[in-house]
Amino acid sequence: MAKEAKYTDDSIKTLEWNEHIRLRPGMYIGKLGDGSSPDDGIYILLKETIDNCIDEFVMGNGRSIEVSIKDRTVRVRDYGRGIPLGKMVDAVSKINTGAKYDSEAFKKSVGLNGVGTKAVNALSSFFRVQSWRDDQTRAAEFERGMVKVNEKPTSSNDRKGTQIVFIPDEQIFGKFQFINEYVEKMLWNYCYLNPGLTIHYNGQKFFSENGLLDLLNSNIDGPILYPPIHLTGNDIEVALTHSNQQYGEEYYSFVNGQHTTQGGTHQGAFREAIVKTIRDFYKKDFEAVDVRTSIIAAISIKVMEPVFESQTKTKLGSQEVAPGGASIKS
């Protein structure tokens, strides 16, 4: 008979923020992996870092982002407002601390729970943050979430913004490597979703002028039935066509710039809307599967305080575009 485990006061543990992230990284970044798959954790760390830069761009601050990956070291520099210097260390090392809780500072942000950058910090063997604003700069360095260098603000004439440098921890990710193809696809998606944004990556320039239309055209690899339809509106953009294939549906869906690879309420509403529109136009009760067969479509929406079904934000669960606002389906 197995010996019964003791359950006493000593069984109850209180972990530091970084210890909890390191003990249960899957709660924060999904699966780990070594970089051989595009949804491995090292790419989530990169995404979480760039997401903050995108939020700055969306709010009208900074039109370019610099990204470099060399010898496993990642550097991301934006030209947004810069993290306020007095709270810079807290912003990257204290759970539930950040400006994303202020709907005025970041109205339609991907990151709302104050975890992303902290997870990058905790899961990196080296992490450095530097901010420039108000003619001053400040930097701090961490090791696996523990602060090692905490500089005082000094004067600076450099452009305002924020720079994050990190090295994913081999204790967590093993002998990992970044695969260029996966990084470039991520960066292209950022540009498709944010026309006017320029991303410089290892000497390459990423830029899109036509948004989701460019995304659709870049992903169509066979004959199509008609030129892609491209529609834009307040907080929504759609591009779609049908291929000559007689099976399947292909969707690229996004919420606040986040690639929702598992879809969600917005993708479900879009699929329903396509069928309803065709039925109403032709005044015939077509089978839904016949209307959607061979469709290739991209949809992007902006939502206030989005609810995702996991920290990795691959599936939207929100029913409304804003708290107490219109339905996602409307």
Short mmCIF file of N, CA, C and O in Angstrom, two decimals, residues 192-193 195 210-217 226-242 250-254 266-275 277 295-302 328-330:
data_model
loop_
_atom_site.label_atom_id
_atom_site.label_comp_id
_atom_site.label_asym_id
_atom_site.label_seq_id
_atom_site.Cartn_x
_atom_site.Cartn_y
_atom_site.Cartn_z
N TYR A 192 1.45 43.61 -41.64
CA TYR A 192 0.16 43.52 -42.33
C TYR A 192 -0.95 44.13 -41.48
O TYR A 192 -1.89 44.72 -42.00
N LEU A 193 -0.84 43.94 -40.18
CA LEU A 193 -1.88 44.41 -39.27
C LEU A 193 -1.73 45.88 -38.90
O LEU A 193 -2.64 46.47 -38.32
N PRO A 195 -0.46 48.83 -41.10
CA PRO A 195 0.08 49.56 -42.26
C PRO A 195 0.72 50.87 -41.81
O PRO A 195 0.16 51.59 -40.99
N ASN A 210 -0.88 47.84 -47.75
CA ASN A 210 -2.29 47.49 -47.95
C ASN A 210 -2.85 46.52 -46.92
O ASN A 210 -3.89 45.90 -47.14
N GLY A 211 -2.18 46.35 -45.81
CA GLY A 211 -2.72 45.58 -44.70
C GLY A 211 -3.07 44.14 -45.04
O GLY A 211 -2.27 43.41 -45.65
N LEU A 212 -4.29 43.72 -44.68
CA LEU A 212 -4.69 42.33 -44.85
C LEU A 212 -4.76 41.91 -46.31
O LEU A 212 -4.66 40.72 -46.62
N LEU A 213 -4.93 42.86 -47.21
CA LEU A 213 -4.89 42.52 -48.63
C LEU A 213 -3.51 41.99 -49.00
O LEU A 213 -3.38 41.01 -49.73
N ASP A 214 -2.47 42.62 -48.47
CA ASP A 214 -1.11 42.12 -48.70
C ASP A 214 -0.92 40.75 -48.07
O ASP A 214 -0.27 39.87 -48.65
N LEU A 215 -1.47 40.57 -46.87
CA LEU A 215 -1.35 39.27 -46.20
C LEU A 215 -1.98 38.18 -47.04
O LEU A 215 -1.39 37.11 -47.26
N LEU A 216 -3.20 38.44 -47.54
CA LEU A 216 -3.90 37.42 -48.31
C LEU A 216 -3.13 37.10 -49.59
O LEU A 216 -2.92 35.93 -49.93
N ASN A 217 -2.69 38.14 -50.29
CA ASN A 217 -1.97 37.92 -51.54
C ASN A 217 -0.68 37.13 -51.32
O ASN A 217 -0.28 36.32 -52.16
N TYR A 226 -11.89 34.83 -57.83
CA TYR A 226 -12.11 36.27 -58.06
C TYR A 226 -11.07 37.05 -57.27
O TYR A 226 -10.51 36.55 -56.30
N PRO A 227 -10.76 38.29 -57.67
CA PRO A 227 -9.78 39.09 -56.94
C PRO A 227 -10.23 39.28 -55.50
O PRO A 227 -11.42 39.42 -55.22
N PRO A 228 -9.30 39.29 -54.55
CA PRO A 228 -9.66 39.42 -53.14
C PRO A 228 -10.48 40.69 -52.87
O PRO A 228 -10.21 41.76 -53.43
N ILE A 229 -11.50 40.54 -52.05
CA ILE A 229 -12.31 41.66 -51.59
C ILE A 229 -11.67 42.19 -50.31
O ILE A 229 -11.35 41.43 -49.40
N HIS A 230 -11.48 43.50 -50.24
CA HIS A 230 -10.81 44.11 -49.09
C HIS A 230 -11.72 45.19 -48.50
O HIS A 230 -12.06 46.16 -49.18
N LEU A 231 -12.13 44.99 -47.26
CA LEU A 231 -13.03 45.92 -46.59
C LEU A 231 -12.41 46.41 -45.29
O LEU A 231 -11.82 45.63 -44.55
N THR A 232 -12.54 47.71 -45.03
CA THR A 232 -12.04 48.28 -43.78
C THR A 232 -13.13 49.13 -43.14
O THR A 232 -13.96 49.72 -43.82
N GLY A 233 -13.12 49.16 -41.83
CA GLY A 233 -14.07 49.97 -41.08
C GLY A 233 -13.49 50.33 -39.73
O GLY A 233 -12.31 50.08 -39.46
N ASN A 234 -14.33 50.91 -38.88
CA ASN A 234 -13.86 51.26 -37.55
C ASN A 234 -13.54 49.98 -36.77
O ASN A 234 -14.43 49.19 -36.46
N ASP A 235 -12.28 49.78 -36.48
CA ASP A 235 -11.83 48.66 -35.66
C ASP A 235 -12.06 47.30 -36.29
O ASP A 235 -12.10 46.29 -35.59
N ILE A 236 -12.24 47.25 -37.61
CA ILE A 236 -12.36 45.95 -38.28
C ILE A 236 -11.78 46.06 -39.69
O ILE A 236 -11.90 47.09 -40.36
N GLU A 237 -11.13 44.98 -40.13
CA GLU A 237 -10.61 44.88 -41.49
C GLU A 237 -10.78 43.45 -41.95
O GLU A 237 -10.55 42.50 -41.19
N VAL A 238 -11.20 43.29 -43.19
CA VAL A 238 -11.48 41.96 -43.74
C VAL A 238 -10.94 41.88 -45.16
O VAL A 238 -11.05 42.84 -45.93
N ALA A 239 -10.37 40.74 -45.51
CA ALA A 239 -9.99 40.44 -46.89
C ALA A 239 -10.38 38.99 -47.16
O ALA A 239 -10.13 38.13 -46.31
N LEU A 240 -10.98 38.73 -48.32
CA LEU A 240 -11.40 37.35 -48.59
C LEU A 240 -11.50 37.06 -50.07
O LEU A 240 -11.67 37.97 -50.90
N THR A 241 -11.39 35.80 -50.40
CA THR A 241 -11.61 35.29 -51.75
C THR A 241 -11.91 33.81 -51.62
O THR A 241 -11.94 33.26 -50.52
N HIS A 242 -12.16 33.14 -52.74
CA HIS A 242 -12.33 31.69 -52.78
C HIS A 242 -11.32 31.12 -53.77
O HIS A 242 -11.10 31.69 -54.84
N GLU A 250 -9.82 28.40 -44.96
CA GLU A 250 -8.52 28.90 -44.49
C GLU A 250 -8.71 30.32 -43.95
O GLU A 250 -9.16 31.20 -44.67
N TYR A 251 -8.38 30.50 -42.66
CA TYR A 251 -8.58 31.79 -42.02
C TYR A 251 -7.29 32.27 -41.35
O TYR A 251 -6.52 31.49 -40.79
N TYR A 252 -7.11 33.58 -41.42
CA TYR A 252 -6.06 34.27 -40.66
C TYR A 252 -6.78 35.30 -39.81
O TYR A 252 -7.27 36.30 -40.33
N SER A 253 -6.88 35.05 -38.52
CA SER A 253 -7.68 35.94 -37.67
C SER A 253 -6.81 36.58 -36.59
O SER A 253 -5.88 35.95 -36.06
N PHE A 254 -7.15 37.84 -36.28
CA PHE A 254 -6.34 38.63 -35.36
C PHE A 254 -7.24 39.48 -34.47
O PHE A 254 -8.31 39.93 -34.89
N HIS A 266 -14.69 36.04 -32.69
CA HIS A 266 -14.68 36.92 -33.86
C HIS A 266 -14.66 36.12 -35.16
O HIS A 266 -15.34 36.46 -36.13
N GLN A 267 -13.88 35.04 -35.17
CA GLN A 267 -13.83 34.20 -36.37
C GLN A 267 -15.15 33.47 -36.58
O GLN A 267 -15.63 33.35 -37.71
N GLY A 268 -15.76 33.02 -35.48
CA GLY A 268 -17.06 32.38 -35.58
C GLY A 268 -18.12 33.33 -36.12
O GLY A 268 -18.94 32.96 -36.97
N ALA A 269 -18.10 34.58 -35.64
CA ALA A 269 -19.06 35.58 -36.12
C ALA A 269 -18.85 35.89 -37.60
O ALA A 269 -19.81 36.08 -38.36
N PHE A 270 -17.59 35.94 -38.01
CA PHE A 270 -17.28 36.20 -39.42
C PHE A 270 -17.80 35.07 -40.31
O PHE A 270 -18.40 35.32 -41.37
N ARG A 271 -17.60 33.84 -39.89
CA ARG A 271 -18.08 32.69 -40.67
C ARG A 271 -19.60 32.72 -40.82
O ARG A 271 -20.15 32.40 -41.89
N GLU A 272 -20.28 33.10 -39.73
CA GLU A 272 -21.74 33.21 -39.79
C GLU A 272 -22.17 34.36 -40.71
O GLU A 272 -23.14 34.23 -41.47
N ALA A 273 -21.45 35.48 -40.64
CA ALA A 273 -21.81 36.65 -41.43
C ALA A 273 -21.66 36.39 -42.93
O ALA A 273 -22.46 36.88 -43.74
N ILE A 274 -20.63 35.64 -43.32
CA ILE A 274 -20.44 35.32 -44.74
C ILE A 274 -21.65 34.56 -45.27
O ILE A 274 -22.19 34.87 -46.34
N VAL A 275 -22.08 33.57 -44.53
CA VAL A 275 -23.22 32.76 -44.97
C VAL A 275 -24.49 33.61 -45.04
O VAL A 275 -25.24 33.56 -46.02
N THR A 277 -24.82 36.85 -45.42
CA THR A 277 -24.73 37.84 -46.50
C THR A 277 -25.06 37.20 -47.86
O THR A 277 -25.82 37.77 -48.66
N ILE A 295 -12.95 28.92 -49.03
CA ILE A 295 -12.73 30.32 -48.71
C ILE A 295 -11.32 30.53 -48.16
O ILE A 295 -10.77 29.67 -47.45
N ILE A 296 -10.72 31.64 -48.50
CA ILE A 296 -9.46 32.10 -47.92
C ILE A 296 -9.72 33.51 -47.41
O ILE A 296 -10.07 34.39 -48.19
N ALA A 297 -9.60 33.71 -46.12
CA ALA A 297 -10.00 35.00 -45.56
C ALA A 297 -9.09 35.41 -44.41
O ALA A 297 -8.50 34.58 -43.72
N ALA A 298 -9.00 36.71 -44.24
CA ALA A 298 -8.27 37.29 -43.10
C ALA A 298 -9.18 38.30 -42.43
O ALA A 298 -9.87 39.08 -43.11
N ILE A 299 -9.22 38.29 -41.11
CA ILE A 299 -10.04 39.24 -40.37
C ILE A 299 -9.24 39.76 -39.18
O ILE A 299 -8.56 39.01 -38.49
N SER A 300 -9.34 41.06 -38.97
CA SER A 300 -8.68 41.70 -37.83
C SER A 300 -9.68 42.64 -37.17
O SER A 300 -10.34 43.43 -37.85
N ILE A 301 -9.81 42.53 -35.84
CA ILE A 301 -10.69 43.43 -35.11
C ILE A 301 -9.94 44.04 -33.93
O ILE A 301 -8.93 43.50 -33.47
N LYS A 302 -10.42 45.17 -33.47
CA LYS A 302 -9.88 45.82 -32.28
C LYS A 302 -10.96 45.78 -31.19
O LYS A 302 -12.12 46.14 -31.44
N ILE A 328 -19.84 41.10 -30.46
CA ILE A 328 -18.87 40.80 -31.50
C ILE A 328 -19.59 40.49 -32.82
O ILE A 328 -19.11 40.80 -33.91
N LYS A 329 -20.78 39.91 -32.74
CA LYS A 329 -21.50 39.51 -33.95
C LYS A 329 -22.14 40.68 -34.68
O LYS A 329 -22.52 40.55 -35.83
N SER A 330 -22.30 41.80 -34.00
CA SER A 330 -23.06 42.89 -34.61
C SER A 330 -22.24 43.67 -35.63
O SER A 330 -21.06 43.61 -35.67
#
